Short mmCIF file of C-alpha atoms in Angstrom, two decimals:
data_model
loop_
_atom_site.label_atom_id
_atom_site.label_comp_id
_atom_site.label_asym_id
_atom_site.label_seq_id
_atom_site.Cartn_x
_atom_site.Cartn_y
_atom_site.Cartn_z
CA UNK A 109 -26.79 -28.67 -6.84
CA UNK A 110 -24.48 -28.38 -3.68
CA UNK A 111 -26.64 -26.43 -0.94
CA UNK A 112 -24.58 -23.38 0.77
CA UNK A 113 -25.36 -21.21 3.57
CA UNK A 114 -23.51 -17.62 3.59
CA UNK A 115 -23.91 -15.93 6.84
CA UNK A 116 -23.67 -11.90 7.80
CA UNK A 117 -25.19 -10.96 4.39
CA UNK A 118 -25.81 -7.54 5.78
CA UNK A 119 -24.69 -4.93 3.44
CA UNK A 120 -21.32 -3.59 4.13
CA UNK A 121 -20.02 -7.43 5.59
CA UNK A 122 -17.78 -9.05 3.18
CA UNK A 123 -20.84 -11.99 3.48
CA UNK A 124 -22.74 -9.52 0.80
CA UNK A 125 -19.52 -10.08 -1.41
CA UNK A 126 -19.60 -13.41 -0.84
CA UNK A 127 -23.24 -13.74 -1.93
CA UNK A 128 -22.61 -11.59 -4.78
CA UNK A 129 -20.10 -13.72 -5.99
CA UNK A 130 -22.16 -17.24 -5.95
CA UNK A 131 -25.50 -15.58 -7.05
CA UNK A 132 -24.77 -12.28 -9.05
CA UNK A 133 -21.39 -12.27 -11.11
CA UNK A 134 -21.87 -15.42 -13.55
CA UNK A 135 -24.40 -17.33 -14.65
CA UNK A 136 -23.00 -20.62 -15.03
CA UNK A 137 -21.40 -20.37 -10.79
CA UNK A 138 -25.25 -19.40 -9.85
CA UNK A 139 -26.65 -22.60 -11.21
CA UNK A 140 -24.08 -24.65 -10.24
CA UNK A 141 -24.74 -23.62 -5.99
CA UNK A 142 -28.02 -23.26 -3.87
CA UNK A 143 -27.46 -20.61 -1.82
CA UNK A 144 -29.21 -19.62 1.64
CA UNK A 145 -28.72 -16.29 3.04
CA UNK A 146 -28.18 -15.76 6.98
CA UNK A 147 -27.55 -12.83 8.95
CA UNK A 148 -28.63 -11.91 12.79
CA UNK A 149 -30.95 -8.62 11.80
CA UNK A 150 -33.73 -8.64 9.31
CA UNK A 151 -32.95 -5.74 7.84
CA UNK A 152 -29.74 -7.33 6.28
CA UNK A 153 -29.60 -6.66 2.73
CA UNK A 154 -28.99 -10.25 1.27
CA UNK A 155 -31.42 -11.83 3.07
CA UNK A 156 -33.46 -11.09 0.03
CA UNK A 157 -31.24 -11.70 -2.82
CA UNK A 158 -32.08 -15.43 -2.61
CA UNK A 159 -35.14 -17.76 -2.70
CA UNK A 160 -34.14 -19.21 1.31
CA UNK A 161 -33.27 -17.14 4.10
CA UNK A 162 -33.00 -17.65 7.92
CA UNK A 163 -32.11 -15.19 11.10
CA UNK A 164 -29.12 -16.74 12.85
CA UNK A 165 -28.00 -15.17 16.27
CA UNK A 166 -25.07 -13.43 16.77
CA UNK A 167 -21.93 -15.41 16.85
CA UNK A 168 -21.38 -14.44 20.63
CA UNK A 169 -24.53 -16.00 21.47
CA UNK A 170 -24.68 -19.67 23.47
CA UNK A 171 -27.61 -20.56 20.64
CA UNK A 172 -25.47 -19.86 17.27
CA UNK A 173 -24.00 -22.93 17.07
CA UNK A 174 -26.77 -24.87 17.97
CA UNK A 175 -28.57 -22.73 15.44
CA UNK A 176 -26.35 -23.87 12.86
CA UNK A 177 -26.59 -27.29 13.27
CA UNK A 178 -30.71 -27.28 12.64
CA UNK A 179 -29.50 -25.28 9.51
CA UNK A 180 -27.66 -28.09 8.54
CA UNK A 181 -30.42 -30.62 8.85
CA UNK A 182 -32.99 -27.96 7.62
CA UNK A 183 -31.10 -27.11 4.35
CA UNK A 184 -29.38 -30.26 4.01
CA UNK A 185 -26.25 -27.95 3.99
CA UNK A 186 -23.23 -28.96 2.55
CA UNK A 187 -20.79 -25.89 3.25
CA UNK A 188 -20.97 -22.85 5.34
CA UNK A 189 -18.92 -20.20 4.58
CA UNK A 190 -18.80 -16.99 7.26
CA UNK A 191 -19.15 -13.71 6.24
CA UNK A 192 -18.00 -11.45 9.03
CA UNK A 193 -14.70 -11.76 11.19
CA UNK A 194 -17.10 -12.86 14.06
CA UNK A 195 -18.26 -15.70 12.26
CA UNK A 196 -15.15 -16.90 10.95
CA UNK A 197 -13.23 -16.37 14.27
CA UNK A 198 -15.35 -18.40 15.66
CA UNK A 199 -16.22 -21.43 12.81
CA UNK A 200 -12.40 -22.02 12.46
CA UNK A 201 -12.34 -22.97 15.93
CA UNK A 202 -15.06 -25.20 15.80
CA UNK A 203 -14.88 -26.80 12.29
CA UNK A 204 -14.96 -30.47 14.31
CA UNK A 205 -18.26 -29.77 15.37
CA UNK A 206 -19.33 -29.93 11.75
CA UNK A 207 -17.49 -33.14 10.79
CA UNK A 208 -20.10 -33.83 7.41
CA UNK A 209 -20.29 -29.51 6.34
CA UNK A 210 -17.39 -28.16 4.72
CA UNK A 211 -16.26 -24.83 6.77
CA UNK A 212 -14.75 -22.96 3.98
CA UNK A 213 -12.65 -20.05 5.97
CA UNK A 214 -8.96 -20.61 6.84
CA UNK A 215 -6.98 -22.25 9.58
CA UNK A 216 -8.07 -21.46 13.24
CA UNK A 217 -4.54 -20.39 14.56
CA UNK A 218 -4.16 -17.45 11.53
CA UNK A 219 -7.32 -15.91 12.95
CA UNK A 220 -5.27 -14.25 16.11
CA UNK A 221 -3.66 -12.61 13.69
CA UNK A 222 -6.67 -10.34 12.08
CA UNK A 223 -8.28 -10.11 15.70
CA UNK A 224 -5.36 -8.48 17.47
CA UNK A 225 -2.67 -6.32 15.89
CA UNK A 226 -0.17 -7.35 18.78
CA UNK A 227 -0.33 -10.78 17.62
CA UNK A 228 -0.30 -9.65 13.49
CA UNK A 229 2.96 -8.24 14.37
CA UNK A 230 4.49 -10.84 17.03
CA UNK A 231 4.17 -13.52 14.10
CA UNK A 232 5.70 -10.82 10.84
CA UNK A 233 8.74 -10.08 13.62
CA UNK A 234 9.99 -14.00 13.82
CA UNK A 235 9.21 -14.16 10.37
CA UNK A 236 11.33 -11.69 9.02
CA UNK A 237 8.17 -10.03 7.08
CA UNK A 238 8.14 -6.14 6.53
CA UNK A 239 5.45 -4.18 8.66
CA UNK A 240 4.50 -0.98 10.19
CA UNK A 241 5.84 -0.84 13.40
CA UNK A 242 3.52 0.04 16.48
CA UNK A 243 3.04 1.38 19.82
CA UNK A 244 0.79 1.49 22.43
CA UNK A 245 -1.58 5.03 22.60
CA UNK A 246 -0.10 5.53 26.30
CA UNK A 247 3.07 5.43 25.22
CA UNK A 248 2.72 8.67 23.22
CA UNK A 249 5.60 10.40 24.58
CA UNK A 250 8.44 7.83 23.81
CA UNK A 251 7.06 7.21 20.01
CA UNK A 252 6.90 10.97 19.37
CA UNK A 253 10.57 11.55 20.10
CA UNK A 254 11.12 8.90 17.02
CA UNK A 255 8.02 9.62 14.74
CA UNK A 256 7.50 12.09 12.67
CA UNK A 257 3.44 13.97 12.70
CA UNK A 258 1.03 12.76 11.14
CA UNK A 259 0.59 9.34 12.40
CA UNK A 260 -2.12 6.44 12.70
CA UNK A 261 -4.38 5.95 15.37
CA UNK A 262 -6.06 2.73 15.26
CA UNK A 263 -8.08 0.10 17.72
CA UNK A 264 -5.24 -3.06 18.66
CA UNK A 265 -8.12 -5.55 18.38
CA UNK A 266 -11.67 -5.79 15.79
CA UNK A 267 -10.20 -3.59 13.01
CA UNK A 268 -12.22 -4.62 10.27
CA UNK A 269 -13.90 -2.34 8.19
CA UNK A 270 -11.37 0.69 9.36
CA UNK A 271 -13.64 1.62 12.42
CA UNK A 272 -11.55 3.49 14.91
CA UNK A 273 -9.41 4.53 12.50
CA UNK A 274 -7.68 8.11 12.32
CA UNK A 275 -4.89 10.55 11.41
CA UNK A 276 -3.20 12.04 14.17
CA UNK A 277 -1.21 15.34 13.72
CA UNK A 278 0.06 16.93 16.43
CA UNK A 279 0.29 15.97 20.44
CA UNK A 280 -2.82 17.58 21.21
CA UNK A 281 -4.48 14.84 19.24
CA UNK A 282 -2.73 12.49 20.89
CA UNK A 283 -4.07 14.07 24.49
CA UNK A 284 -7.42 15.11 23.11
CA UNK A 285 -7.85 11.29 21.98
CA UNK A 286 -6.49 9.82 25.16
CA UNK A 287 -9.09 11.69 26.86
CA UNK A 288 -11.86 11.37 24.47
CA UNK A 289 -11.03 7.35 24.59
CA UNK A 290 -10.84 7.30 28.68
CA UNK A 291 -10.70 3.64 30.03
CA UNK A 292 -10.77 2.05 25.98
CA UNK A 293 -7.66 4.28 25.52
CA UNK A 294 -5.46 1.10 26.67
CA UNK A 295 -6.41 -0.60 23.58
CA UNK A 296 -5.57 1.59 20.89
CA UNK A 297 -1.94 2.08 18.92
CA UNK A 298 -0.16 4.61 17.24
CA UNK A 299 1.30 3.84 14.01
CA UNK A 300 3.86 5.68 11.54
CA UNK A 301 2.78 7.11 8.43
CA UNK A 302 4.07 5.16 5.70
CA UNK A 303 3.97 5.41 2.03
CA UNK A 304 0.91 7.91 0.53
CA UNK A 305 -2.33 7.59 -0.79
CA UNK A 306 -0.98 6.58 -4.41
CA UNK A 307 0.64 3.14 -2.77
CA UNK A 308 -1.56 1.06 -1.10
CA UNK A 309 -2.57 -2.36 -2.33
CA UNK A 310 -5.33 -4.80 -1.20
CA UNK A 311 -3.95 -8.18 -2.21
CA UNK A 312 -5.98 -11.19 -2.22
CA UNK A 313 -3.71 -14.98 -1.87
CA UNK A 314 -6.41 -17.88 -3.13
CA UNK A 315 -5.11 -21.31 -1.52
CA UNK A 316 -6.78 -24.08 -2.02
CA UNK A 317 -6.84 -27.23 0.74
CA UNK A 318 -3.64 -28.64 0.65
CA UNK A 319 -2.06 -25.16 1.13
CA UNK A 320 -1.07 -24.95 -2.33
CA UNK A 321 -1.14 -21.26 -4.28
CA UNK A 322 -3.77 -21.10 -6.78
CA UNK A 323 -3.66 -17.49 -7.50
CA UNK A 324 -2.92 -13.54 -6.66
CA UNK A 325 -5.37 -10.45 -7.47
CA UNK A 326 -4.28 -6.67 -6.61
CA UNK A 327 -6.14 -3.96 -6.66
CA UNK A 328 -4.36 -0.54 -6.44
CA UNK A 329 -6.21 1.52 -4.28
CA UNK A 330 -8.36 4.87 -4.96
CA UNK A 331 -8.80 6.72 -2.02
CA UNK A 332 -12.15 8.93 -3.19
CA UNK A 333 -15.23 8.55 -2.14
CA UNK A 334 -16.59 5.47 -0.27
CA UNK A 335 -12.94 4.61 0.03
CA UNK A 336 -11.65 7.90 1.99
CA UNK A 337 -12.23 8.00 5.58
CA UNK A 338 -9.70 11.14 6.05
CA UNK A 339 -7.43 13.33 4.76
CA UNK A 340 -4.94 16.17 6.00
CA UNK A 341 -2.34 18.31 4.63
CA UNK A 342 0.51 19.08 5.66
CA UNK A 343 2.97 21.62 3.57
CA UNK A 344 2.86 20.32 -0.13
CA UNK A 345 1.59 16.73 0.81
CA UNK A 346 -1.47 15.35 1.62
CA UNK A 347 -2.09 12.21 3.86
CA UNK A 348 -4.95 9.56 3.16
CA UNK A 349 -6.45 6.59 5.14
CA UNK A 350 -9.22 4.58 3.84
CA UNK A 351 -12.35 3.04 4.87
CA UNK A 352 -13.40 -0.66 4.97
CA UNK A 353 -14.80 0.00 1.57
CA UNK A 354 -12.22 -0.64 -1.11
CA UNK A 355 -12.23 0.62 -4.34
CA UNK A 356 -9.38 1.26 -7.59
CA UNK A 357 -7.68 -0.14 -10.08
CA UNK A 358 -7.59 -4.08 -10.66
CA UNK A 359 -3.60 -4.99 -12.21
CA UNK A 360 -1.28 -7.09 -12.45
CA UNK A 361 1.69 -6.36 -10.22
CA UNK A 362 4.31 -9.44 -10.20
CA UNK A 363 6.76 -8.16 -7.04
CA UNK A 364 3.49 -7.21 -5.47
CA UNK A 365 1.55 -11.01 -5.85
CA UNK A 366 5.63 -12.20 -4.95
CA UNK A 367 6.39 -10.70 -2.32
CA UNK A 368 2.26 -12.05 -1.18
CA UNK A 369 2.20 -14.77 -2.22
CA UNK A 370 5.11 -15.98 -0.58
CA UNK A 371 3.96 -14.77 2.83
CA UNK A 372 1.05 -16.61 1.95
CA UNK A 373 2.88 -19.92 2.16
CA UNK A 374 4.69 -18.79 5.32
CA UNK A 375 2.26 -18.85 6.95
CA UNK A 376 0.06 -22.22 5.47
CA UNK A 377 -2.61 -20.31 4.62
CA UNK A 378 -5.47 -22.60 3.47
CA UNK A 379 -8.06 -20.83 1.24
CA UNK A 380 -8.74 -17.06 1.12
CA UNK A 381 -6.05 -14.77 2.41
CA UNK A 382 -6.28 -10.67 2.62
CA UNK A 383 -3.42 -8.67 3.00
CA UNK A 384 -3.27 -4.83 2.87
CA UNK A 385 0.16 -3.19 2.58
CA UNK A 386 1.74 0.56 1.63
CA UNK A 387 4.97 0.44 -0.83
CA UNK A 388 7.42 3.09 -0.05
CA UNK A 389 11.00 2.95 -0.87
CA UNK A 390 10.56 0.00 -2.69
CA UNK A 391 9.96 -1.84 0.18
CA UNK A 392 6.73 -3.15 0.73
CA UNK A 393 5.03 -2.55 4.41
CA UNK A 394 1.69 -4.70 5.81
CA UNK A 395 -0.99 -3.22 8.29
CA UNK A 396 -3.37 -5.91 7.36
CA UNK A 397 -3.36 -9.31 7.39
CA UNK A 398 -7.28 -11.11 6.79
CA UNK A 399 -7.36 -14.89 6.45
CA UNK A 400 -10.50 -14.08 4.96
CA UNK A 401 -13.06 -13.22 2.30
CA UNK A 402 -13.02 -9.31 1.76
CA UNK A 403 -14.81 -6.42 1.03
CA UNK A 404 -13.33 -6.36 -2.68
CA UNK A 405 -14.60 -10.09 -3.51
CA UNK A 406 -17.65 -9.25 -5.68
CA UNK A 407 -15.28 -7.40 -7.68
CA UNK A 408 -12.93 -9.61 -8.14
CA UNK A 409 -15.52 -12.16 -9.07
CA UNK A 410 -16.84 -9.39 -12.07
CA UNK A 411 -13.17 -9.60 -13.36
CA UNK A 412 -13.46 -13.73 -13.15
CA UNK A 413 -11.19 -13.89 -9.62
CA UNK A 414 -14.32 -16.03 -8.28
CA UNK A 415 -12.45 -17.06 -5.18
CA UNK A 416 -15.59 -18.84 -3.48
CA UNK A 417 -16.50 -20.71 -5.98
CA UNK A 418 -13.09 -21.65 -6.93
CA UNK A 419 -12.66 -23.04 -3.25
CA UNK A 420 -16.18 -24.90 -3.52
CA UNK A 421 -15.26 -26.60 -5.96
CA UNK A 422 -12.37 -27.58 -4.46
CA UNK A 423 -13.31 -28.38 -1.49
CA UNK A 424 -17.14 -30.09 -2.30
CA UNK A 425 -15.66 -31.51 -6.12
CA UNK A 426 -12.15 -32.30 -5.32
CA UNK A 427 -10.99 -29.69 -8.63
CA UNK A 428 -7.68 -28.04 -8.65
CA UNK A 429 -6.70 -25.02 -10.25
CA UNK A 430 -3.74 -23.07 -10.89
CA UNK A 431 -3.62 -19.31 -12.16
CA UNK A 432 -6.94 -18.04 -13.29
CA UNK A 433 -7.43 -16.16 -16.57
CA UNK A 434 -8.86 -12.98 -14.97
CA UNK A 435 -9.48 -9.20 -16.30
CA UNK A 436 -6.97 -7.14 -15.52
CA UNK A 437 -6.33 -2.94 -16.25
CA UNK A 438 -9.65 -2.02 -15.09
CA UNK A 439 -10.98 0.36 -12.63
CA UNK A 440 -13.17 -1.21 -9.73
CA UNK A 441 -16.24 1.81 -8.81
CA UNK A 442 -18.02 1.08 -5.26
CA UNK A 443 -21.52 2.51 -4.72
CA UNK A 444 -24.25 1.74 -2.44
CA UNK A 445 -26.86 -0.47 -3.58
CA UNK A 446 -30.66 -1.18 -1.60
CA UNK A 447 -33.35 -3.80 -2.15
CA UNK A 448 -37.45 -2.76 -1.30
CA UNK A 449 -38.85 -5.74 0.43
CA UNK A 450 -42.71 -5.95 1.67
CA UNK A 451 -42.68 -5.41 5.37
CA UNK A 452 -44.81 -8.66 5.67
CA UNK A 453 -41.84 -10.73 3.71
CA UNK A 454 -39.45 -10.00 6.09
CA UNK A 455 -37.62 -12.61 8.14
CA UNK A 456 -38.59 -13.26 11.30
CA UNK A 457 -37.16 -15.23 14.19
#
């Protein structure tokens, strides 16, 4: 058994997905890892999904990579993989540092591109790559001469999850936002509406270390429920966006895993790559690019898309694979899900 440590196991990281996936959705993949759960609060859900747990600071702090190196020695660890965008911002950079631990997260210079929308769409401009265009809050009144209502507001930088996130409708949104977001107003965008509730996609790109495409997944997405954040109406149509917690229909889609896939390979991506996009026009339109695990792993992993253990066994038993015989035509349900642990089993520093 290879020893892995998942880190930000809290419940709504994609680390809990992650978990889920090596521990939860098969039982041949959970005997074949030993899995150690981290996260920086003790009240994280998967801290307690597996026989060895440890507290890890956060991944701002001086002591986290320290910390992770007595993990290494403690747990005779042979991969780490990160579980928030913190985590895996930061482990990319550093993956030297761990010369005998396999890092399993994606190349180091992608990860500008999930942190900062500026960058996201810098990079899709010189590569000819369809996107939603973007402007800064503060320039409200040049956008709104070009834009129809309603639009997006969202943060530039640290958009996982959809936080910030909201439908704008009129200029006094605009204004009442600018002054509700007083000096963090700089660092917010407007966006176009494109596309409706009915066509967006999160698409997941599996490459495995030498770059090379091993497979696609889409999931259609439902906005109901966990999955809607907010929702206007204006005349006969009604405008969706959706929170961090993804939920639909699992299909196949060919132009779809294309038109991905192919970005994928602009790009090099190495191992797990997130992209979320609106069709409209029969064009297809990113806001989202995560070289990442995501929220929707543990589901793909129930349909037999087990991305991280795919890439562990590439990585840690030199396997290749090409297209994956998953379950497709299915709907993918979200809930919340909680775990009752003695106060006196908690982990502690």
């Amino acid at each position: 058994m290879k020893n892995i440590l998942v880190t930000g196991t809290g419940g709504r990281s994609f680390g809990a997905g992650i978990l889920h996936s090596l521990i939860r959705s098969n039982e041949v993949v959970s005997k074949r890892w030993n899995v150690i759960a981290a996260d920086a609060d003790s009240f994280a859900w998967g801290l307690y999904k597996t026989k060895q747990h440890l507290l890890l600071p956060f991944a701002n702090s001086p002591e986290y990579l320290p910390k992770l190196h007595q993990a290494i020695k403690e747990f005779n660890l042979d991969a780490i993989i990160p579980g928030t965008e913190a985590e895996t911002e930061l482990l990319a950079k550093n993956k030297k540092e761990f010369p005998d631990t396999v890092i399993l997260c994606n190349r180091a210079d992608l990860m500008p591109l999930m942190m900062d929308k500026t960058e996201m769409l810098k990079a899709f401009k010189s590569k000819g790559i369809n996107f939603i265009p973007s402007c800064a809050l503060t320039n409200y009144k040049e956008v709104i001469k070009e834009w129809d209502f309603p639009m997006v507001l969202k943060p530039v930088k640290g958009t996982g999850g959809s936080r910030g996130l909201q439908i704008i409708s009129s200029t006094k949104d605009i204004e009442d936002s600018l002054e509700h977001l007083g000096d963090q107003k700089s660092n917010y965008c407007l966006q176009p509406f494109i596309g409706t509730a009915d066509s967006e996609y999160t698409v997941g790109i599996l490459s495995d270390k030498n770059t090379s495409i091993i497979d696609s997944i889409v999931l259609k997405r439902k906005l109901a429920g966990l999955s809607l954040l907010s929702s206007i109406k204006k005349g006969e149509l009604r405008y969706d966006i959706s929170t961090g917690y993804s939920q639909g229909f699992i299909i196949k889609h060919p132009k779809i895993q294309e038109f991905c896939e192919q970005l994928a390979q602009k790009f090099n991506s190495v191992g797990p790559l997130n992209i979320q996009l609106r069709e409209h026009d029969g064009e297809f339109y990113v806001f989202d690019f995560h070289p990442r695990f995501s929220g929707t792993t543990p589901m793909r992993s129930d349909v037999g898309f087990n991305e991280v253990d795919l890439l562990l066994r590439n990585y840690l038993l030199d396997e290749f694979f090409s297209r994956i015989d998953y379950q497709t035509d299915v709907a993918a349900i979200r809930t919340f899900e909680h775990v009752i642990v003695p106060i006196k089993d908690m982990a502690k520093k």
